[in-house]
PDB file of C-alpha atoms in Angstrom:
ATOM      1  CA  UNK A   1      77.804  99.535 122.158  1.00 69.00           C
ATOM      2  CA  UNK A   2      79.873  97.630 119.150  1.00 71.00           C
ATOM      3  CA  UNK A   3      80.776  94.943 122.132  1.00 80.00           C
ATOM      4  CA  UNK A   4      76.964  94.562 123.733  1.00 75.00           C
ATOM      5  CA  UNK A   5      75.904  94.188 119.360  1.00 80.00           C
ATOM      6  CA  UNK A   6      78.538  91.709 119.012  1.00 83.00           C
ATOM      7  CA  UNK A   7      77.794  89.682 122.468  1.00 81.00           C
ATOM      8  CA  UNK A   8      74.345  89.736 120.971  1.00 83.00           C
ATOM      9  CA  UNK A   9      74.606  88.506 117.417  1.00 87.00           C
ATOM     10  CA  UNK A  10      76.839  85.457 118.728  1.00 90.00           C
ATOM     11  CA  UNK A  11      74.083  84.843 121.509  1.00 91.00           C
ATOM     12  CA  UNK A  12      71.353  84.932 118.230  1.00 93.00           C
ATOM     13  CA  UNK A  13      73.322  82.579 116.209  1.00 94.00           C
ATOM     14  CA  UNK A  14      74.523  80.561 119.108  1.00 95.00           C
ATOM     15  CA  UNK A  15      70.713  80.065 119.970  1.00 95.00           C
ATOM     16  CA  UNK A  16      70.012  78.945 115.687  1.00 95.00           C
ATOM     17  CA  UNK A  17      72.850  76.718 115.714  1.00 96.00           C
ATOM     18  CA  UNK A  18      71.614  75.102 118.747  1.00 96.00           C
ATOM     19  CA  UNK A  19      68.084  75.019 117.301  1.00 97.00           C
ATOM     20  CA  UNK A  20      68.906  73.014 114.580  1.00 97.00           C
ATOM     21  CA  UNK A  21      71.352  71.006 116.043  1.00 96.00           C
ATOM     22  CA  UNK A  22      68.351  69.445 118.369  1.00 96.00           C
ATOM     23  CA  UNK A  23      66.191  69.372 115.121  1.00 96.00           C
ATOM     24  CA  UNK A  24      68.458  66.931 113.893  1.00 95.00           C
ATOM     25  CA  UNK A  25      68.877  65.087 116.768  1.00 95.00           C
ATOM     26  CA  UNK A  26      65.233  64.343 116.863  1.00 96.00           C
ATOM     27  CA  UNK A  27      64.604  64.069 112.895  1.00 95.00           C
ATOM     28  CA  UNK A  28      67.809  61.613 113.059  1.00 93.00           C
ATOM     29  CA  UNK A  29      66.165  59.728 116.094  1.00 94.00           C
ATOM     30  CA  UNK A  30      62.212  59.665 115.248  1.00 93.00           C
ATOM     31  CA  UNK A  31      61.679  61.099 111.749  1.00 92.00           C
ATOM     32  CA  UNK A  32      60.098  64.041 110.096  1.00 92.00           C
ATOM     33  CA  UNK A  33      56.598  64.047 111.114  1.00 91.00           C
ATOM     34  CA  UNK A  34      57.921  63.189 114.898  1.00 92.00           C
ATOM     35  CA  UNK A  35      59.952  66.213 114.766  1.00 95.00           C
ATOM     36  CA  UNK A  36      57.709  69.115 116.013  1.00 96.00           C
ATOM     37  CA  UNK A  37      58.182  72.533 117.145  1.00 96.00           C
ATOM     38  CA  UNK A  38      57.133  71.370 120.280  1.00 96.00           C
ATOM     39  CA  UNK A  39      59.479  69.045 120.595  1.00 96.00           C
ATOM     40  CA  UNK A  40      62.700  70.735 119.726  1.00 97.00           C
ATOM     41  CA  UNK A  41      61.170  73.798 122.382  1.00 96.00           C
ATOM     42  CA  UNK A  42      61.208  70.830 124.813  1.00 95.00           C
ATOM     43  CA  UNK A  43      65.009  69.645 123.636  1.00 95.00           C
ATOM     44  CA  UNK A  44      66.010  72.791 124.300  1.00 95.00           C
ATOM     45  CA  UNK A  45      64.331  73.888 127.459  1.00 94.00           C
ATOM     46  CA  UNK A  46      62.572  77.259 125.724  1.00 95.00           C
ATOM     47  CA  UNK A  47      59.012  77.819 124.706  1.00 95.00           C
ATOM     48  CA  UNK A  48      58.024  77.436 121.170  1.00 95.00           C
ATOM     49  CA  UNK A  49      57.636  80.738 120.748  1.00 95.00           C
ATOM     50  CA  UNK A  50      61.883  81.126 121.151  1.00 95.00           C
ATOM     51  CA  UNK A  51      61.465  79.072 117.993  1.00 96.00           C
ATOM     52  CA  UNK A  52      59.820  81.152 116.145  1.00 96.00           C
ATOM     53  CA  UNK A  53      62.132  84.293 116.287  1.00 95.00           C
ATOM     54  CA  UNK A  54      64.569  82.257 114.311  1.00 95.00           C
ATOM     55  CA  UNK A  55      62.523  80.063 111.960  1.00 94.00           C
ATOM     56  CA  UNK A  56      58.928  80.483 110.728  1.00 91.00           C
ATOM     57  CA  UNK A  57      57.664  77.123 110.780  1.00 91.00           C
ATOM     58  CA  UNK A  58      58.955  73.739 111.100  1.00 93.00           C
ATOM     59  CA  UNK A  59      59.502  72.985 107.450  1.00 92.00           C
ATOM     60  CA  UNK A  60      62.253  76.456 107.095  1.00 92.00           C
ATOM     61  CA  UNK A  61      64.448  74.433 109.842  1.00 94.00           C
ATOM     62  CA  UNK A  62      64.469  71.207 107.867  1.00 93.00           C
ATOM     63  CA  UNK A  63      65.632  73.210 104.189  1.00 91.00           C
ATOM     64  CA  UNK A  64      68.373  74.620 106.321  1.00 92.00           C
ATOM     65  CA  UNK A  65      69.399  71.061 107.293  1.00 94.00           C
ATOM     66  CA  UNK A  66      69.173  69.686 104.207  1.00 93.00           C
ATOM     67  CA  UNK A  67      71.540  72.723 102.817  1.00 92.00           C
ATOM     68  CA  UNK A  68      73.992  71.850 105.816  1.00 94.00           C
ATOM     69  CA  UNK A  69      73.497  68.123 104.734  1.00 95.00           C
ATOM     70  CA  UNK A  70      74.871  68.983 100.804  1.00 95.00           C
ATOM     71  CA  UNK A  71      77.350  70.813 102.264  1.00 96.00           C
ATOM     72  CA  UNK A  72      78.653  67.914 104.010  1.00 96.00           C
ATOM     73  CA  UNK A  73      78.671  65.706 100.395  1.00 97.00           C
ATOM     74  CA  UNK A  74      80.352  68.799  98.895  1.00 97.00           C
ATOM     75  CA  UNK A  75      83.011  68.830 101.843  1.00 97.00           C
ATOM     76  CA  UNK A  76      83.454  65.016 100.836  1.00 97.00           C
ATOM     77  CA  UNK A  77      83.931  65.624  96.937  1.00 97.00           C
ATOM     78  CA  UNK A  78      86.219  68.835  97.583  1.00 96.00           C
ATOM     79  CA  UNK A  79      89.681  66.325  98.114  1.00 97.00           C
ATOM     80  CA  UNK A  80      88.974  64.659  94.526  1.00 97.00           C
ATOM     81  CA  UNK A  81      89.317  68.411  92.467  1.00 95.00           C
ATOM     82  CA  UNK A  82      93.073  67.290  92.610  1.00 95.00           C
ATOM     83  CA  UNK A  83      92.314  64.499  90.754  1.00 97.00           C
ATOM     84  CA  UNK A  84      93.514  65.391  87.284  1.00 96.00           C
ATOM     85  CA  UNK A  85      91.550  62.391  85.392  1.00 97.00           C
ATOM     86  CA  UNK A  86      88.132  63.931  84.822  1.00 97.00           C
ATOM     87  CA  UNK A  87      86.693  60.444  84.424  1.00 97.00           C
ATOM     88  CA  UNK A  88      88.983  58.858  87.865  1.00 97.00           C
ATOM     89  CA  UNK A  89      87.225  61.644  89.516  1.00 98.00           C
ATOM     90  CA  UNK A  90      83.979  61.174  88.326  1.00 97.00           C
ATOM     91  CA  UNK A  91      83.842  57.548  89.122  1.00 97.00           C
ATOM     92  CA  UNK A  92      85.508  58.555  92.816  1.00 97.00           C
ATOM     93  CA  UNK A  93      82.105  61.246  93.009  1.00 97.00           C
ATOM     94  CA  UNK A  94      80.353  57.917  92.529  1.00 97.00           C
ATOM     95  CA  UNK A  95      81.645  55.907  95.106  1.00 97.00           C
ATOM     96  CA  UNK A  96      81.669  59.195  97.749  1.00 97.00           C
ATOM     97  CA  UNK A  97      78.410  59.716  97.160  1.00 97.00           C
ATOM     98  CA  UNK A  98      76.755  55.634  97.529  1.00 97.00           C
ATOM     99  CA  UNK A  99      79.121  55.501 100.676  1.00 97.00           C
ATOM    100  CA  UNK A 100      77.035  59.050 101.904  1.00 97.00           C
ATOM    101  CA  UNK A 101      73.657  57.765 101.087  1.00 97.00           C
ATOM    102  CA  UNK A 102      74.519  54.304 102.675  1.00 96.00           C
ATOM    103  CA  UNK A 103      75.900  55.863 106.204  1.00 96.00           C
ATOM    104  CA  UNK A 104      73.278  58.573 105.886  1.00 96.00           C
ATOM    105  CA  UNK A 105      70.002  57.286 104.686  1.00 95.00           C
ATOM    106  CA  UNK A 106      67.781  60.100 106.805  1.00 94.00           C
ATOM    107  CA  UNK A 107      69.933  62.728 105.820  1.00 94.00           C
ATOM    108  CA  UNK A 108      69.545  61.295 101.994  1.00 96.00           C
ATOM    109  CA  UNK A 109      66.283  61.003 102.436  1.00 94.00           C
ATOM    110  CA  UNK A 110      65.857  64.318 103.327  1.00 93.00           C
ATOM    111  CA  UNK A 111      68.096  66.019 100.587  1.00 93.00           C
ATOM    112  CA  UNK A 112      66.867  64.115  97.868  1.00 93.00           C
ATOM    113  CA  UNK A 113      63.610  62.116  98.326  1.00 93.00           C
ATOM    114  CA  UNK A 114      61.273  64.530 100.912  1.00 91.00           C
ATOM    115  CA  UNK A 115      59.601  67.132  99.671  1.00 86.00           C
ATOM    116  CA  UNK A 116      60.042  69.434 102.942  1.00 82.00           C
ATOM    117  CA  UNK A 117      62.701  71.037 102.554  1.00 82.00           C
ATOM    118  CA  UNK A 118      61.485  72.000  98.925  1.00 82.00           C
ATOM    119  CA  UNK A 119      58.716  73.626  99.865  1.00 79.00           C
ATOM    120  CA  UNK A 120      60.606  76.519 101.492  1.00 79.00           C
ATOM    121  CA  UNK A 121      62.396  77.283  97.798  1.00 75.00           C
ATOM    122  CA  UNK A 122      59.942  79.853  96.082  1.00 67.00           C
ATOM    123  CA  UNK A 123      63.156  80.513  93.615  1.00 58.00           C
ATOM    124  CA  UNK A 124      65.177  78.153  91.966  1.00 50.00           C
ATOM    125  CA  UNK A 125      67.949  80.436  92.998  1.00 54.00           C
ATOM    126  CA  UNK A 126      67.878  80.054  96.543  1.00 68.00           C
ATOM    127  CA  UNK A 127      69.058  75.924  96.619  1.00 79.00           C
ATOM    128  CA  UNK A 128      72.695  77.336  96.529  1.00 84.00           C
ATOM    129  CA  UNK A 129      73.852  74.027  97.564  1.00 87.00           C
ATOM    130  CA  UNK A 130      71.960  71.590  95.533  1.00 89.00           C
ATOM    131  CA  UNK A 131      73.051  73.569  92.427  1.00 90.00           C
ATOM    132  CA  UNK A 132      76.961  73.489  93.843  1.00 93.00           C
ATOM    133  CA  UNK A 133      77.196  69.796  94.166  1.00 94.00           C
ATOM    134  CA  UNK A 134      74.976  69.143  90.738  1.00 95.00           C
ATOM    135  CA  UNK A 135      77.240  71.670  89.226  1.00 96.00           C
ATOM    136  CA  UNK A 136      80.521  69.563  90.365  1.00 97.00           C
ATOM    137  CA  UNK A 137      79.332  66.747  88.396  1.00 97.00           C
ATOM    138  CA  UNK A 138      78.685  69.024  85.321  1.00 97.00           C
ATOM    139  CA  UNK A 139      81.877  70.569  85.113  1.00 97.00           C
ATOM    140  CA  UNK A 140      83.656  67.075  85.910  1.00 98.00           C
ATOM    141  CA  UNK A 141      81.785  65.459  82.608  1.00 97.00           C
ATOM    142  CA  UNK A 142      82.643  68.677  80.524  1.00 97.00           C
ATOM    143  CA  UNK A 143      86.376  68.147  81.462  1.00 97.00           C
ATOM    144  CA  UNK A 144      85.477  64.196  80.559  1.00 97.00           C
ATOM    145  CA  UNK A 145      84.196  65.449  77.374  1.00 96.00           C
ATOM    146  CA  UNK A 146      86.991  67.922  76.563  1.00 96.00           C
ATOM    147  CA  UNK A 147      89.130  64.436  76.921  1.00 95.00           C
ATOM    148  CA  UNK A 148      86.878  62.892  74.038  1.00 94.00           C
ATOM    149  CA  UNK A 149      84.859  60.774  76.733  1.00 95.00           C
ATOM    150  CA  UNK A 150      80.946  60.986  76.036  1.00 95.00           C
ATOM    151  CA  UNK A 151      81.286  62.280  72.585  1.00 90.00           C
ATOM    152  CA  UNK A 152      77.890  63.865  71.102  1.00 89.00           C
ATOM    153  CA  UNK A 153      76.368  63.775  74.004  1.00 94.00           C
ATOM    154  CA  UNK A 154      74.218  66.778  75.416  1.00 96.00           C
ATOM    155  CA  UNK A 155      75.939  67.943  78.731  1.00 96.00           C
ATOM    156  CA  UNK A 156      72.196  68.427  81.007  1.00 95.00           C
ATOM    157  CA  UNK A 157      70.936  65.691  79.740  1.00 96.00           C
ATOM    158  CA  UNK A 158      74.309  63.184  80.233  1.00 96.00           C
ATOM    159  CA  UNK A 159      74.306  64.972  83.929  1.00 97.00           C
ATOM    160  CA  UNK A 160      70.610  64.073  84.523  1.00 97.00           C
ATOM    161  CA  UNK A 161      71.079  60.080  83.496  1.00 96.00           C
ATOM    162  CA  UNK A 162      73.823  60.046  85.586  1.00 96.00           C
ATOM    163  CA  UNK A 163      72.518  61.683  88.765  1.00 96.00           C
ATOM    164  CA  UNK A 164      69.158  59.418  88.471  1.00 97.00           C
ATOM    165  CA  UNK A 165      70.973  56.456  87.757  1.00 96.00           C
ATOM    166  CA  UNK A 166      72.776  56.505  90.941  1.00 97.00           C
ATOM    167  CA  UNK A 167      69.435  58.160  92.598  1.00 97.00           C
ATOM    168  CA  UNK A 168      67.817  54.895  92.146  1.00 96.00           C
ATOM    169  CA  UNK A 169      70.449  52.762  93.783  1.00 97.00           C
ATOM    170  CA  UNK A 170      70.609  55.233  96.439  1.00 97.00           C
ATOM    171  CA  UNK A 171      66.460  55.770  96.879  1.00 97.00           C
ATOM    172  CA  UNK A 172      65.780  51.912  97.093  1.00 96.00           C
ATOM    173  CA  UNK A 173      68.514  51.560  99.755  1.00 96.00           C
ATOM    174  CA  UNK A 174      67.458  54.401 101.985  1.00 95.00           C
ATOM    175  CA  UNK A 175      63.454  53.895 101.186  1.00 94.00           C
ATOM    176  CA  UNK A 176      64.238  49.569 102.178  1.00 92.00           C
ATOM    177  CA  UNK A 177      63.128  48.721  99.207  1.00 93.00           C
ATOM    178  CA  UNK A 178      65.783  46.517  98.385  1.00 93.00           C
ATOM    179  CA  UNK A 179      63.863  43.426 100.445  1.00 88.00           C
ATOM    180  CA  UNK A 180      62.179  42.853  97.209  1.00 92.00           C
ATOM    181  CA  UNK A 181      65.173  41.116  96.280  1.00 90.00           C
ATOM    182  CA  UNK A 182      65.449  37.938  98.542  1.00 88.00           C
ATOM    183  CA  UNK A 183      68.182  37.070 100.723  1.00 87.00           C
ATOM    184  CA  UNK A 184      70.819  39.664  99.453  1.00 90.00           C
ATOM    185  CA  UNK A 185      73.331  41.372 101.188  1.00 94.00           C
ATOM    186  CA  UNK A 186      72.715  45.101 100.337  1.00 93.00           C
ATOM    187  CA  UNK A 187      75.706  46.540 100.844  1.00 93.00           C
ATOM    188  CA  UNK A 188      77.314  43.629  98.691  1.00 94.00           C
ATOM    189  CA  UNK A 189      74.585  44.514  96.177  1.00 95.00           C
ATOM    190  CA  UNK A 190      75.625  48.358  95.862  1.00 95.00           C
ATOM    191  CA  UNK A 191      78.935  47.824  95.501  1.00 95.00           C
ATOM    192  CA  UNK A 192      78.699  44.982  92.699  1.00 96.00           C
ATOM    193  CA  UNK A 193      75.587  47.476  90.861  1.00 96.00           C
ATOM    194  CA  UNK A 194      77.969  50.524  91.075  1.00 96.00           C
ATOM    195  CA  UNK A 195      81.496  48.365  89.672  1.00 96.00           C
ATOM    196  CA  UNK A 196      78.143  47.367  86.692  1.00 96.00           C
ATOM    197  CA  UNK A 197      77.587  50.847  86.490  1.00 95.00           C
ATOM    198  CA  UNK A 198      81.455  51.750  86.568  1.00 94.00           C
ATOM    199  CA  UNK A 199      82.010  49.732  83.555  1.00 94.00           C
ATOM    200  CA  UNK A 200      79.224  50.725  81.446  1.00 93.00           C
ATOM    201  CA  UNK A 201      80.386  54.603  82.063  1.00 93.00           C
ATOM    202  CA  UNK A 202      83.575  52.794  80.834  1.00 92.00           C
ATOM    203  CA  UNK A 203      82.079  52.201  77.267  1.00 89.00           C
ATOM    204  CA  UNK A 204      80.038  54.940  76.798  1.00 80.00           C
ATOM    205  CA  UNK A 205      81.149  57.324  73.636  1.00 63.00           C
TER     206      UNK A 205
END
């Protein structure tokens, strides 16, 4: 009995994993609003109805991707907590995280400008991972703090300006906003704003 419970919980989660893996696919490929039910059912040869044994509606699958997304950013930070210079690390958190939105501007899109996935959180509590990786760059400017960097200045609020000021680099890049600007070379122009915003971290407090 045990064994026939066992096949069938790795049968249930093979069938999720393969769910969302096809989700992706498609979001990746044609976008959120081309990404249907329908269409994953069709991507992986079952009727829609399979789909909803595992997820309630279309908008569930995409918060679970977007989790799985900031868990790959978080995977990508976890080598710098060796990094014993609070403020080396949080200018390498920086660059890790421009170089993610730049090579992932759907999945960026969907963690941070989308409202989908949002819509499935009816409790702050429940976006484990958003509050893991924001949380990283808390503790990282407390230990900058505890160092004398960014005297008298309140912890959320220091986090916040941070966060959004790299947001906005990030947002314009993935939203192609950055034509505004004639003839640049955007990746050029992220990495000569962020060495700007680098140096001005440099002088704060």
């Amino acid at each position: 009995t045990m064994a026939i419970e066992d096949r069938k919980q790795r049968e249930k989660e093979q069938m999720r994993r393969l769910i969302l893996d096809k989700a992706l696919e498609i979001f990746l490929e044609k976008g959120y609003y081309q990404t249907s039910i329908r269409n994953i059912a069709d991507k992986i040869e079952y009727s829609p109805g399979t789909i909803y044994l595992y997820f309630k509606e279309k908008d569930e699958i995409f918060y679970e991707l977007h989790n799985e997304a900031f868990s790959r950013l978080f995977e990508m930070f976890e080598p710098l907590f060796h990094v014993q210079d609070p403020f080396e690390r949080l200018k390498a958190m920086g660059r890790i995280y421009m170089d993610f939105a730049y090579h992932n501007k759907d999945l960026y899109d969907l963690m941070f400008i989308m409202s989908a996935p949002m819509n499935m959180l009816h409790d702050a509590c429940e976006w484990k991972m958003g509050h893991r990786v924001f949380d990283t760059l808390v503790q990282t400017l407390k230990e900058c703090q505890d160092t004398g960097k960014f005297k008298n200045m309140e912890l959320q609020s220091l986090s916040f300006m941070i966060w959004s000021s790299l947001h906005g680099m990030c947002a314009l890049y993935c939203r192609e906003r950055m034509g505004v600007m004639h003839g640049v070379d955007e990746k050029a122009l992220l990495k000569k704003s962020y060495d700007y915003y680098e140096n001005m971290l440099a002088n704060y407090g």
